[in-house]
PDB file of C-alpha atoms in Angstrom:
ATOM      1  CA  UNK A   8      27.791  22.524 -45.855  1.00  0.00           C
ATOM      2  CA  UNK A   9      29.150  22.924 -42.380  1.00  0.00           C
ATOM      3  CA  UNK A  10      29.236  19.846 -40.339  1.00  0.00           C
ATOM      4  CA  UNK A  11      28.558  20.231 -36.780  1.00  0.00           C
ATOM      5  CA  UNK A  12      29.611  16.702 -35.444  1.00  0.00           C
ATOM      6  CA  UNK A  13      28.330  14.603 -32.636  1.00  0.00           C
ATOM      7  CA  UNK A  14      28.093  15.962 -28.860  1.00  0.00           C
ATOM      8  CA  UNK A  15      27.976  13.737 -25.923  1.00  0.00           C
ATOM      9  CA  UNK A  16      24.684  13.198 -24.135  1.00  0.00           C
ATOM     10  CA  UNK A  17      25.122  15.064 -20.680  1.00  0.00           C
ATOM     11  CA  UNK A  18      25.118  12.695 -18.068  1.00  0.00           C
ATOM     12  CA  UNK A  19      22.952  13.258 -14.543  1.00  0.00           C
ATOM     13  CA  UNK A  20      24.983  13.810 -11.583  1.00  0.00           C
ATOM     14  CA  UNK A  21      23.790  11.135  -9.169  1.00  0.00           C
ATOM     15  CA  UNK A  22      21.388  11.534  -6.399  1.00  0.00           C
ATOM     16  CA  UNK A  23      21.516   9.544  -3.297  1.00  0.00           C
ATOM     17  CA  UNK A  24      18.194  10.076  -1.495  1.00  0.00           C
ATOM     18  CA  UNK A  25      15.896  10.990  -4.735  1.00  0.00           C
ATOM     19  CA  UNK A  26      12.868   9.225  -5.540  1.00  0.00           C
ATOM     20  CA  UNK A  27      13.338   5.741  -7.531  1.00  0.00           C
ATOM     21  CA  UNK A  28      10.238   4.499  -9.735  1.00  0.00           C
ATOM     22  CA  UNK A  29       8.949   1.463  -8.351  1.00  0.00           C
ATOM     23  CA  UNK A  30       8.972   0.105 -12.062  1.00  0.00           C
ATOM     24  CA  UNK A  31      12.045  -1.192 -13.778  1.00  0.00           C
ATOM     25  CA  UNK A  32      11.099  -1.598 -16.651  1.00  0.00           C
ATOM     26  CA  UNK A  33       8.317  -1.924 -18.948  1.00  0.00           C
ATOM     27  CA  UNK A  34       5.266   0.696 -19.037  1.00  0.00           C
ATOM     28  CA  UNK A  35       4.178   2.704 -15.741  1.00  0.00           C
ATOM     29  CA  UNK A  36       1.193   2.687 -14.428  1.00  0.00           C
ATOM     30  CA  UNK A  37      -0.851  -0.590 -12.891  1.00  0.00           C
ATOM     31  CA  UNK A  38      -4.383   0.621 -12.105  1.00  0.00           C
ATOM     32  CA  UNK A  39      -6.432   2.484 -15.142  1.00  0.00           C
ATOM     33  CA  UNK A  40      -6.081   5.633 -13.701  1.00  0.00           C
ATOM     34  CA  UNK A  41      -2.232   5.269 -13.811  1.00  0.00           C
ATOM     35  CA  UNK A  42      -2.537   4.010 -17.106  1.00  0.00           C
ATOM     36  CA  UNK A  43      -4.346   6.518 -18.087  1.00  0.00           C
ATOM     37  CA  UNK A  44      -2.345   9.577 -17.273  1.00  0.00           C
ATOM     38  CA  UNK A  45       0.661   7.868 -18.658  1.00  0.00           C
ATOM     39  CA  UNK A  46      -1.035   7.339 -22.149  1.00  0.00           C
ATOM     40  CA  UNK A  47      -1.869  11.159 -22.371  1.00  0.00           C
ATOM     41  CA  UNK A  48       1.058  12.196 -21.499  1.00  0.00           C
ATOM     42  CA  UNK A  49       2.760   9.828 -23.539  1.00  0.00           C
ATOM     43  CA  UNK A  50      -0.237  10.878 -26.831  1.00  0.00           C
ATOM     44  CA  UNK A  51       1.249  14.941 -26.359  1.00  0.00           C
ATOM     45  CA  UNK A  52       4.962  14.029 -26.561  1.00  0.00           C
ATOM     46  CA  UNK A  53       8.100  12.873 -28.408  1.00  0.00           C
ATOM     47  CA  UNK A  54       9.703   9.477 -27.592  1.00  0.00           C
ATOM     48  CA  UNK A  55      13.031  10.542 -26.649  1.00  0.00           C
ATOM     49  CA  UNK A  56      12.735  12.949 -24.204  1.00  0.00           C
ATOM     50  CA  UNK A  57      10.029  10.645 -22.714  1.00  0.00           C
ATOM     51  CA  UNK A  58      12.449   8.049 -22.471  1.00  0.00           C
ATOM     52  CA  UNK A  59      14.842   9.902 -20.752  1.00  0.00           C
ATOM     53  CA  UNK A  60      12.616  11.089 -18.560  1.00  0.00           C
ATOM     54  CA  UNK A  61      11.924   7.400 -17.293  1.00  0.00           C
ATOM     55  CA  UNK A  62      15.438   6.909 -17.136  1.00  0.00           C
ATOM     56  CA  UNK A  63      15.422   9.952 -14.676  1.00  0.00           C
ATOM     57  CA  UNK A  64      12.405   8.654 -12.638  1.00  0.00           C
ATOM     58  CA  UNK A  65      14.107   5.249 -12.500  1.00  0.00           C
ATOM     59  CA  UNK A  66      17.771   6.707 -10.885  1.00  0.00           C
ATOM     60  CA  UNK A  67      15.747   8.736  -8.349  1.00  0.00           C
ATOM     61  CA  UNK A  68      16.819  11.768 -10.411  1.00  0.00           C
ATOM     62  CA  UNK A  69      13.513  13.860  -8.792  1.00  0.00           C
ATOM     63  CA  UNK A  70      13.978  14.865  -5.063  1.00  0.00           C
ATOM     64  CA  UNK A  71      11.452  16.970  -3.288  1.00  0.00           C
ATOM     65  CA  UNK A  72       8.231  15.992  -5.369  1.00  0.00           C
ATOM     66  CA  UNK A  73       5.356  17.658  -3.980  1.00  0.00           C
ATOM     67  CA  UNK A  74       1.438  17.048  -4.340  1.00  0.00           C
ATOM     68  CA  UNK A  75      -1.636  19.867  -3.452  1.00  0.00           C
ATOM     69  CA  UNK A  76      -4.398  21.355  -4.254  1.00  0.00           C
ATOM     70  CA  UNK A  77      -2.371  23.933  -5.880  1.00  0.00           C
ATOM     71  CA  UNK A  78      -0.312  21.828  -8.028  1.00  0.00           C
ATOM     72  CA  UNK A  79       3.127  19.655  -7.951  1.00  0.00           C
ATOM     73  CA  UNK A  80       6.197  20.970  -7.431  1.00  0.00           C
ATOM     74  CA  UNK A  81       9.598  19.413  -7.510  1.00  0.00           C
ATOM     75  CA  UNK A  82      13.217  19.493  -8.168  1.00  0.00           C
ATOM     76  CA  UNK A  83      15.198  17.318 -10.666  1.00  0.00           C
ATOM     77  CA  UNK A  84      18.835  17.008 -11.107  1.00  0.00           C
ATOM     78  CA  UNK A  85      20.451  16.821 -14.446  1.00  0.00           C
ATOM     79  CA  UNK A  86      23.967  17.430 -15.134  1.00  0.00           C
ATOM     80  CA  UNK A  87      24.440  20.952 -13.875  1.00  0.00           C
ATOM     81  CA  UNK A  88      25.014  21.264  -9.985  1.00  0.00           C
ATOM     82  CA  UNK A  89      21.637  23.475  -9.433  1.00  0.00           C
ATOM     83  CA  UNK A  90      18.370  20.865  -9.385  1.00  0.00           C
ATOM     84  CA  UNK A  91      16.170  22.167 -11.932  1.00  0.00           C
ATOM     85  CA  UNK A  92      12.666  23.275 -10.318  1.00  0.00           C
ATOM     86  CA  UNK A  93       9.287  21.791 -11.831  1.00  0.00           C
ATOM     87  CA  UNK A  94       5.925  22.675 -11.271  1.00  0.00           C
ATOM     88  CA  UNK A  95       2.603  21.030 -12.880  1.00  0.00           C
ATOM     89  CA  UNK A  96      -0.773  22.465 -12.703  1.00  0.00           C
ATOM     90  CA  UNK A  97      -3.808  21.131 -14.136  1.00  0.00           C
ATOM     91  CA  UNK A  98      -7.010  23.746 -14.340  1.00  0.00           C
ATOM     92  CA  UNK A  99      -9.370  23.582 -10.937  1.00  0.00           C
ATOM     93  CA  UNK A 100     -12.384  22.965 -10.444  1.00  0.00           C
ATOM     94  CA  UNK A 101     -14.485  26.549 -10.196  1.00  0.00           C
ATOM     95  CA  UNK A 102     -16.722  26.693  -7.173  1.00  0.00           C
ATOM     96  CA  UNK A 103     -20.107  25.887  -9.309  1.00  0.00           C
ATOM     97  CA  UNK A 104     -17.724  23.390 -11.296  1.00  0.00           C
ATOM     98  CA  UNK A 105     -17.035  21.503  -7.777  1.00  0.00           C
ATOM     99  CA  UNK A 106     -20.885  21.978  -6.833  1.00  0.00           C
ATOM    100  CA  UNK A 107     -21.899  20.589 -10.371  1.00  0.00           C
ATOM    101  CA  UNK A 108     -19.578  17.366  -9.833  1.00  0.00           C
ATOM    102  CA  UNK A 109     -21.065  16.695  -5.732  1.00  0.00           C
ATOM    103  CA  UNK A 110     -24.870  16.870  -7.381  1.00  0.00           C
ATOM    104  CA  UNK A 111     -23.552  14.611 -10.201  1.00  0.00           C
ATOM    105  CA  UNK A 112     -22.070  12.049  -8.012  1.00  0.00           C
ATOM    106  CA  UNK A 113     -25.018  12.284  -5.692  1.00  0.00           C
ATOM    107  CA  UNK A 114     -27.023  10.749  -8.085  1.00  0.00           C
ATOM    108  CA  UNK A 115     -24.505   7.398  -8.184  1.00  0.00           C
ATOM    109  CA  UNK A 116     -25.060   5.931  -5.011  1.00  0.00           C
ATOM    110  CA  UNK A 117     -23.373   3.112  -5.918  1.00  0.00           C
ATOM    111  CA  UNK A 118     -20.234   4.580  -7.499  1.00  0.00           C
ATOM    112  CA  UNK A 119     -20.083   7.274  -4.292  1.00  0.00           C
ATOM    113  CA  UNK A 120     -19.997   3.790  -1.691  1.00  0.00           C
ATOM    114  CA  UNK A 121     -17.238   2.902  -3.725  1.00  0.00           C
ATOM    115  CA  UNK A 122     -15.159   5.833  -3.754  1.00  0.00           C
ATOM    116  CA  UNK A 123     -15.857   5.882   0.652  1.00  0.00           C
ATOM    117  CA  UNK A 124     -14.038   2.595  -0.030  1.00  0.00           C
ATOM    118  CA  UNK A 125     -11.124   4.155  -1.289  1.00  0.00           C
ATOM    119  CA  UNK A 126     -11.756   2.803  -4.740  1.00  0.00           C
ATOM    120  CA  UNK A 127     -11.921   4.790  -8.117  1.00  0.00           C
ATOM    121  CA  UNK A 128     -14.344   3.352 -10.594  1.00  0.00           C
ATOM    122  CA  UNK A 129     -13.334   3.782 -13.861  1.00  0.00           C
ATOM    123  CA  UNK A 130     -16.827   4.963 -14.404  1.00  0.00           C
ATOM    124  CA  UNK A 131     -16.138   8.436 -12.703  1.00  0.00           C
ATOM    125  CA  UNK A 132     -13.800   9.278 -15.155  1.00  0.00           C
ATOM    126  CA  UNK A 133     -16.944   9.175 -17.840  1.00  0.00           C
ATOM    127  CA  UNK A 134     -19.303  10.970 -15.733  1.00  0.00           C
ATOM    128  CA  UNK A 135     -16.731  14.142 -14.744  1.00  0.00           C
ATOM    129  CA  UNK A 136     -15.883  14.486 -18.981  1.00  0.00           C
ATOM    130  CA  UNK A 137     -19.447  14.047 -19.877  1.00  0.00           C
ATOM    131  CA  UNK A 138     -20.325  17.273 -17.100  1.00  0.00           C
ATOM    132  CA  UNK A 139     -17.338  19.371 -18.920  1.00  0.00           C
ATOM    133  CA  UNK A 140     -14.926  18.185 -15.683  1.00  0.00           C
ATOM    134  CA  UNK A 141     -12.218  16.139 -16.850  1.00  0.00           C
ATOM    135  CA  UNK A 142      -9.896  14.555 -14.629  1.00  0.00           C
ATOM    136  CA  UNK A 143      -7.691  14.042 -17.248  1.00  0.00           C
ATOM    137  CA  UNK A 144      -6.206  16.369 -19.396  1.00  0.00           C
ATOM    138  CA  UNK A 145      -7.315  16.486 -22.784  1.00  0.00           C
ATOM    139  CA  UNK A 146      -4.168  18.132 -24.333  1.00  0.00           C
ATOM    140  CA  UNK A 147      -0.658  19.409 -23.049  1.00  0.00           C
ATOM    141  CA  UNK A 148      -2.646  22.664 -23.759  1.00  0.00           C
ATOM    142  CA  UNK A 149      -4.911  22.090 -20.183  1.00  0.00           C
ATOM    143  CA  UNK A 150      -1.831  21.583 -18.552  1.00  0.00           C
ATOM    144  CA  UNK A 151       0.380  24.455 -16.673  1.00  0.00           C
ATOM    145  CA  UNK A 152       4.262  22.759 -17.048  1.00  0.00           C
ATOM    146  CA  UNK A 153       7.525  24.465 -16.725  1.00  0.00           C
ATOM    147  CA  UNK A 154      11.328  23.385 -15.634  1.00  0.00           C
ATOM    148  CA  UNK A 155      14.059  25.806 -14.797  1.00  0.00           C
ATOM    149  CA  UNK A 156      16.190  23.691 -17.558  1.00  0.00           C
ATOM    150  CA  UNK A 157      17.698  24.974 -20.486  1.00  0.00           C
ATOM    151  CA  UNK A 158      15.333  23.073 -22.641  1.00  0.00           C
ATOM    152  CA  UNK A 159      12.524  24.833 -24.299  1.00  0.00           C
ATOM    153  CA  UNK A 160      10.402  21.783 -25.164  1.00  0.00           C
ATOM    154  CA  UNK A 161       7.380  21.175 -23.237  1.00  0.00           C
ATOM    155  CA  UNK A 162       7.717  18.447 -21.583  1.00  0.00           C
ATOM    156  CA  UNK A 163      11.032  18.048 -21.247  1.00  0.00           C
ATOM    157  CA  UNK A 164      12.949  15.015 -19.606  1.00  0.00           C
ATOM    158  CA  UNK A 165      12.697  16.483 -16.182  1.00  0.00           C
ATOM    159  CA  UNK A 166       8.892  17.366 -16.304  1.00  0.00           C
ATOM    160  CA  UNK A 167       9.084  13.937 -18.254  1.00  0.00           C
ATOM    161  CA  UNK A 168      10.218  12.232 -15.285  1.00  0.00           C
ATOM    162  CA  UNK A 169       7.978  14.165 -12.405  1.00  0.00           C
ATOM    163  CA  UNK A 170       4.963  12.959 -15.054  1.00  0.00           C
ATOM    164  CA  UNK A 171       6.236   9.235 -14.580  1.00  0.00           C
ATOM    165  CA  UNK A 172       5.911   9.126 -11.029  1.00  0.00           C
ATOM    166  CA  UNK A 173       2.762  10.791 -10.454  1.00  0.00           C
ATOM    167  CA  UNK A 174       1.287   7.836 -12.416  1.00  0.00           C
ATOM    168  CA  UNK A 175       3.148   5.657  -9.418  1.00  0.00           C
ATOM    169  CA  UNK A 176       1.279   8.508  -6.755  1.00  0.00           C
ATOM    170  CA  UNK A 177      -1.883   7.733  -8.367  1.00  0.00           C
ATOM    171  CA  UNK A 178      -1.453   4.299  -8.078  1.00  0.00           C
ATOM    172  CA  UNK A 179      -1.233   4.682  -4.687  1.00  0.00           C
ATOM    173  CA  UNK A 180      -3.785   7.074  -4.227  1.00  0.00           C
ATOM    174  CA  UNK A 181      -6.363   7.685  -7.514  1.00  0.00           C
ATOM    175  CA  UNK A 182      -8.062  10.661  -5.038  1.00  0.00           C
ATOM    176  CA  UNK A 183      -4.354  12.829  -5.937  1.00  0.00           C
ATOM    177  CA  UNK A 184      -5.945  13.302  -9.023  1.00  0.00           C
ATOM    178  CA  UNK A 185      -9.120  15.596  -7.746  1.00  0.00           C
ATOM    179  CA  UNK A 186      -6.617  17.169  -5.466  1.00  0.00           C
ATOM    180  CA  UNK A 187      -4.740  18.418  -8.626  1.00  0.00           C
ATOM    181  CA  UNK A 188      -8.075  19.989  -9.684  1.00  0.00           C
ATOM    182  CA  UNK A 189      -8.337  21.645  -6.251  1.00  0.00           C
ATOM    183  CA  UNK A 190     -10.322  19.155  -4.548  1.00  0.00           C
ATOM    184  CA  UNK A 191      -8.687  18.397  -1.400  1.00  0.00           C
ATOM    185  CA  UNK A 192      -9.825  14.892  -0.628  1.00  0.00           C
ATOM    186  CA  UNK A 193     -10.880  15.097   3.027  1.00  0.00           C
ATOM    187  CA  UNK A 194     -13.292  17.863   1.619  1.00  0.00           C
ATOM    188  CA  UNK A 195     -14.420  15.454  -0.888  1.00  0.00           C
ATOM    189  CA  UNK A 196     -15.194  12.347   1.598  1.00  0.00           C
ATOM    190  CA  UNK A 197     -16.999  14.773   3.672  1.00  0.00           C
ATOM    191  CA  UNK A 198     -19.019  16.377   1.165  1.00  0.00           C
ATOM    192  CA  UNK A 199     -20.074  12.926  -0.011  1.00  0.00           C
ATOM    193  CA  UNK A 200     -21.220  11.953   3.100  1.00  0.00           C
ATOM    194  CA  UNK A 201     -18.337   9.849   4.889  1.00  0.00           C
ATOM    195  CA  UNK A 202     -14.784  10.772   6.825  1.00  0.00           C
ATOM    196  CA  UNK A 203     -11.110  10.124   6.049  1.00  0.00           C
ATOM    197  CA  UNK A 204      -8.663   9.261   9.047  1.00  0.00           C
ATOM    198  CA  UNK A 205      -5.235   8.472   8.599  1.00  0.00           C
ATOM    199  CA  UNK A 206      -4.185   4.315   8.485  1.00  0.00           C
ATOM    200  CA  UNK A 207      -4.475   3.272  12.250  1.00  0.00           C
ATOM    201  CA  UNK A 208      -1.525   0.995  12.931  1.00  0.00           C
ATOM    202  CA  UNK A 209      -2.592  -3.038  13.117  1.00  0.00           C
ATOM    203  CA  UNK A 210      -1.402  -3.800  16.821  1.00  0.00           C
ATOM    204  CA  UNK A 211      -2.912  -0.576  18.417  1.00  0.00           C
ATOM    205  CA  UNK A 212      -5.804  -1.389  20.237  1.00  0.00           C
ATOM    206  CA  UNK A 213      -6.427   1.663  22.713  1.00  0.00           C
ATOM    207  CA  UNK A 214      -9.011   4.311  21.605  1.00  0.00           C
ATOM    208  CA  UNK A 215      -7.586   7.149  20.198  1.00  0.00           C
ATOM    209  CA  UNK A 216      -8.926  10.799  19.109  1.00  0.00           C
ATOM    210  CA  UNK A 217      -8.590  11.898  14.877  1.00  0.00           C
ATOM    211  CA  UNK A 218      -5.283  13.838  14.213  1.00  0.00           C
ATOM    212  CA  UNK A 219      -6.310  17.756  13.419  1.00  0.00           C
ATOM    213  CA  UNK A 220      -6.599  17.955   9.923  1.00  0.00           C
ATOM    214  CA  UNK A 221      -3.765  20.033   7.899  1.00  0.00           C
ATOM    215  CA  UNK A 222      -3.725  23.608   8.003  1.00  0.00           C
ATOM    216  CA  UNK A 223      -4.783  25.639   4.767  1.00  0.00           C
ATOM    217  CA  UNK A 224      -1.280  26.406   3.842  1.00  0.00           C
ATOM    218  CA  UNK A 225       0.497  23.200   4.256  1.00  0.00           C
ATOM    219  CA  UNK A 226       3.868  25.064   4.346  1.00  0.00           C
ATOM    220  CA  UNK A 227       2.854  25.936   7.640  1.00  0.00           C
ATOM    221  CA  UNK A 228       2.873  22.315   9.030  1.00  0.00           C
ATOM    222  CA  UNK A 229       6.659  22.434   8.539  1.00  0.00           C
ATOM    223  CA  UNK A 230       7.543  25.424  10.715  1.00  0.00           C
ATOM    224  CA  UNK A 231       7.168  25.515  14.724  1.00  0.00           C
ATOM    225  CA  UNK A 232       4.914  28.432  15.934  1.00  0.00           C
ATOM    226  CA  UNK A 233       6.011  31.498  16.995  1.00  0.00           C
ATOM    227  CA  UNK A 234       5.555  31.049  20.749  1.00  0.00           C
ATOM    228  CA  UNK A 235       7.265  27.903  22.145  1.00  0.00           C
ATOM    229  CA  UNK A 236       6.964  29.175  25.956  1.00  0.00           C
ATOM    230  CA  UNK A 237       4.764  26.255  26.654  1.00  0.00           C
ATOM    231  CA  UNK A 238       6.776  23.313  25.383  1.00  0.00           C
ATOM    232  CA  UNK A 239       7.981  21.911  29.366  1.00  0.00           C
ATOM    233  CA  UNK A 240       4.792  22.208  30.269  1.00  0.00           C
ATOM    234  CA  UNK A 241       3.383  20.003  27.235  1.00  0.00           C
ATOM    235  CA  UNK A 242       6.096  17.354  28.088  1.00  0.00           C
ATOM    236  CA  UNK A 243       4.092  16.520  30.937  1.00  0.00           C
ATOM    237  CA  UNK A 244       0.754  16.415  29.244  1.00  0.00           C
ATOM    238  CA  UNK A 245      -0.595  12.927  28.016  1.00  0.00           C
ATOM    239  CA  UNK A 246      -0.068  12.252  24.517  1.00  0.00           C
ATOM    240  CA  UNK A 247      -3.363  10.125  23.756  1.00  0.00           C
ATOM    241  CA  UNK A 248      -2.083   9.651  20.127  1.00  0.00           C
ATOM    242  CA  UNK A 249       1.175   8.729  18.786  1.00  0.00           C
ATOM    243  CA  UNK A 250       2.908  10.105  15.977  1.00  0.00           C
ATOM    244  CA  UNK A 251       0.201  13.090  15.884  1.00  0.00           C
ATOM    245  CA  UNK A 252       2.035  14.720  13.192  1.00  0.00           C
ATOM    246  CA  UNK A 253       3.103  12.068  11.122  1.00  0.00           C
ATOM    247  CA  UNK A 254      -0.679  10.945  11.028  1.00  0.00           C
ATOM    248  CA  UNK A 255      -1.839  14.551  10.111  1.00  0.00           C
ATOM    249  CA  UNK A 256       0.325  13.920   6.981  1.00  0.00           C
ATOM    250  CA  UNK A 257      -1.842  11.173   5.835  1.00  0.00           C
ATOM    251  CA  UNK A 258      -0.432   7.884   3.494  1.00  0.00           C
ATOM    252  CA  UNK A 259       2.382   9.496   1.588  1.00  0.00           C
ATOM    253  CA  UNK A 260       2.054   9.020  -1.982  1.00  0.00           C
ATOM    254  CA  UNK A 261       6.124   8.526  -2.502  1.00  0.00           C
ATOM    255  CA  UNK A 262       6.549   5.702   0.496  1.00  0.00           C
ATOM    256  CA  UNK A 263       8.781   2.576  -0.612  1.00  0.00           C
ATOM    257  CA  UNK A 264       8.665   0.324   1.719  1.00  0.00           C
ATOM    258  CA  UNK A 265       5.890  -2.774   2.259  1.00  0.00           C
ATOM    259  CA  UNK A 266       6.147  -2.180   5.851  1.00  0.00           C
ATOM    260  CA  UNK A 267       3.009   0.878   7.108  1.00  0.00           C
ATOM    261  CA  UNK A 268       4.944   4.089   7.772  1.00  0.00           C
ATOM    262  CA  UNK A 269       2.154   5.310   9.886  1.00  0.00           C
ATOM    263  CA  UNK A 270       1.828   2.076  11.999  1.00  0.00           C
ATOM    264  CA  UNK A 271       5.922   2.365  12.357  1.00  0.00           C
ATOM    265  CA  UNK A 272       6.486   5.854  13.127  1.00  0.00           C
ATOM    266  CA  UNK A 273       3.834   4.997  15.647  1.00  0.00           C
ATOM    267  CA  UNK A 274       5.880   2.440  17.338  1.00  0.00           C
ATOM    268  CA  UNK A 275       8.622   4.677  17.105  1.00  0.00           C
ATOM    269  CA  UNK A 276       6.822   7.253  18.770  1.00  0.00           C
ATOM    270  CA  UNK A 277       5.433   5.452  21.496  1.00  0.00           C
ATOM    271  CA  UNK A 278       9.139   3.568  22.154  1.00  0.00           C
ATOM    272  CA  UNK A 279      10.510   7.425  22.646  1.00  0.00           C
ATOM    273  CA  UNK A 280       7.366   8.540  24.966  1.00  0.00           C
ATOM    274  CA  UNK A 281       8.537   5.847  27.319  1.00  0.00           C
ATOM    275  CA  UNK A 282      12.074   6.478  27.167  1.00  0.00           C
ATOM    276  CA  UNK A 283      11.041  10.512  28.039  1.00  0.00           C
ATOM    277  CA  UNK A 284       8.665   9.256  30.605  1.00  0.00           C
ATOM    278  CA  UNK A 285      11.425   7.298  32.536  1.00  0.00           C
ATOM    279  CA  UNK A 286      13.731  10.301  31.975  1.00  0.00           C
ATOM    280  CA  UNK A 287      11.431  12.475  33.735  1.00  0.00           C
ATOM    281  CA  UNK A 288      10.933  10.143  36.416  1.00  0.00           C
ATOM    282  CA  UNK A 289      14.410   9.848  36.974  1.00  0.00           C
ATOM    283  CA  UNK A 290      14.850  13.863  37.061  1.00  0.00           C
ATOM    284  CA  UNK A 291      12.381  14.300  39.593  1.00  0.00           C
ATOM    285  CA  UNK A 292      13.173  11.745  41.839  1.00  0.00           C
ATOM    286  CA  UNK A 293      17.035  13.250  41.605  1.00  0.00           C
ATOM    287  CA  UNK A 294      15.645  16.835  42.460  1.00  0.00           C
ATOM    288  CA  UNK A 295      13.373  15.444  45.147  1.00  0.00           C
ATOM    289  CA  UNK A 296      16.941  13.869  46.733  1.00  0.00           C
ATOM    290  CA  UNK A 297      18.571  16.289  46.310  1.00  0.00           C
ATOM    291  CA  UNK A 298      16.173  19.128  47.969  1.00  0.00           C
ATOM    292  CA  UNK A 299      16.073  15.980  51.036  1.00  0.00           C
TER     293      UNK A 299
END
């Protein structure tokens, strides 16, 4: 019988700005929706490349991770020198699906003041499986997975370890969950009846408009337009709300810090409008001295 021996376990190469779990140790997961994505995932696959996969999500092995509408996307490395790319895409809702789910929740007055509050009751998750509209997946079957790796099993460690820190996202945010089956969440606040607007920051006080909502294709918010003739003249134009773009981006689901990014970047913003401001002020009084 020909013996084959024992390989070495490859070894990541290490990652300096990835994405760190926020757990250490122990299971993943705080709120029952968090829990709950972690114990189907964890119900479809084998131990060991689930464990590695935590080990992954704890070293900030993922960089890149990505949440829409029209699934997650992100890149992992492992041991080679290429990131591996991973996507994840649960089934959407179908138009009449998404219909079906606003008349059901219309009918649960209480449970739709609840989710305006930002909360998910646990309850919703009963209601969408009872109308045929999980929010879970039911099987590793109902869910679209696939990493650039080698590795043919599905998941493996580096879907594994995308998997672990969605359940952190959720956490955060339970609404990334209908936004997985297509259901952007602004959309869903205003088809229940209420709004969404980005985290104002505490020690602002002055009235300020809504940021513009994200385009359709959010790839777009990353690239300047084609015509950027009118940038002077929109130096000089009051800026009635800081950190416009940063706000547009809403609470991001991968933020580490206790401090409000939103209420920072705000402060930030506002610090560099005055330093611009007192630049300008100090160019024209120049040119004014120097025309005499």
């Amino acid at each position: 019988m020909a013996s084959y021996g024992w390989y070495k376990p490859s070894v990541p190469k290490k990652v300096d700005n990835g994405i760190k779990a926020v757990n250490k140790r122990g299971a993943f997961g705080r709120e029952w929706w968090g829990k709950e994505w972690i114990m189907r995932l964890e119900r479809f696959n084998d131990s060991a490349r689930l464990a590695r996969g935590r080990a992954y999500a704890r070293k900030g092995q993922v960089t890149g991770l990505s949440v829409t509408s029209s699934g997650v996307t992100a890149k992992v490395q492992g041991s080679r020198t290429r990131p591996y790319s991973v996507s994840i895409r649960l089934t959407p809702y179908s138009e009449e699906e998404y219909q079906r789910l606003l008349g059901v929740l219309g009918l649960q007055p209480v449970l739709v003041a609840r989710m305006l509050g930002k909360e998910m009751p646990e309850a919703i998750a009963g209601i969408c499986r009872k109308e045929g509209l999980p929010l879970f997946p039911a099987s590793f079957r109902d869910i679209e997975a696939s990493c650039s790796c080698p590795d043919h099993a599905v998941p493996c460690k580096h879907l594994a370890a995308v998997f672990y820190l969605l359940a952190e996202a959720f956490d955060r945010d339970p609404f990334l969950l209908f936004t997985l089956r297509g259901v952007e969440k602004d959309a869903l606040f205003k088809a229940l009846g209420g709004t969404l607007s980005p985290e104002p920051a505490p020690e602002s006080k002055r009235k300020k408009k809504i940021a513009e909502p994200l385009p359709p294709d959010p790839e777009s918010f990353w690239h300047a337009a084609a015509d950027l003739s009118r940038l002077p003249a929109l130096c000089h134009e009051e800026v009635n709300l800081p950190a416009v773009l940063v706000r547009r981006l809403g609470p991001v689901p991968f933020w580490r810090s206790k401090m409000n990014f939103i209420a920072e970047m705000e402060v930030m913003y506002e610090s560099a409008s005055s330093c611009i401001g007192d630049i300008r002020l100090q160019s024209e009084a120049a040119e004014a001295e120097s025309r005499g």
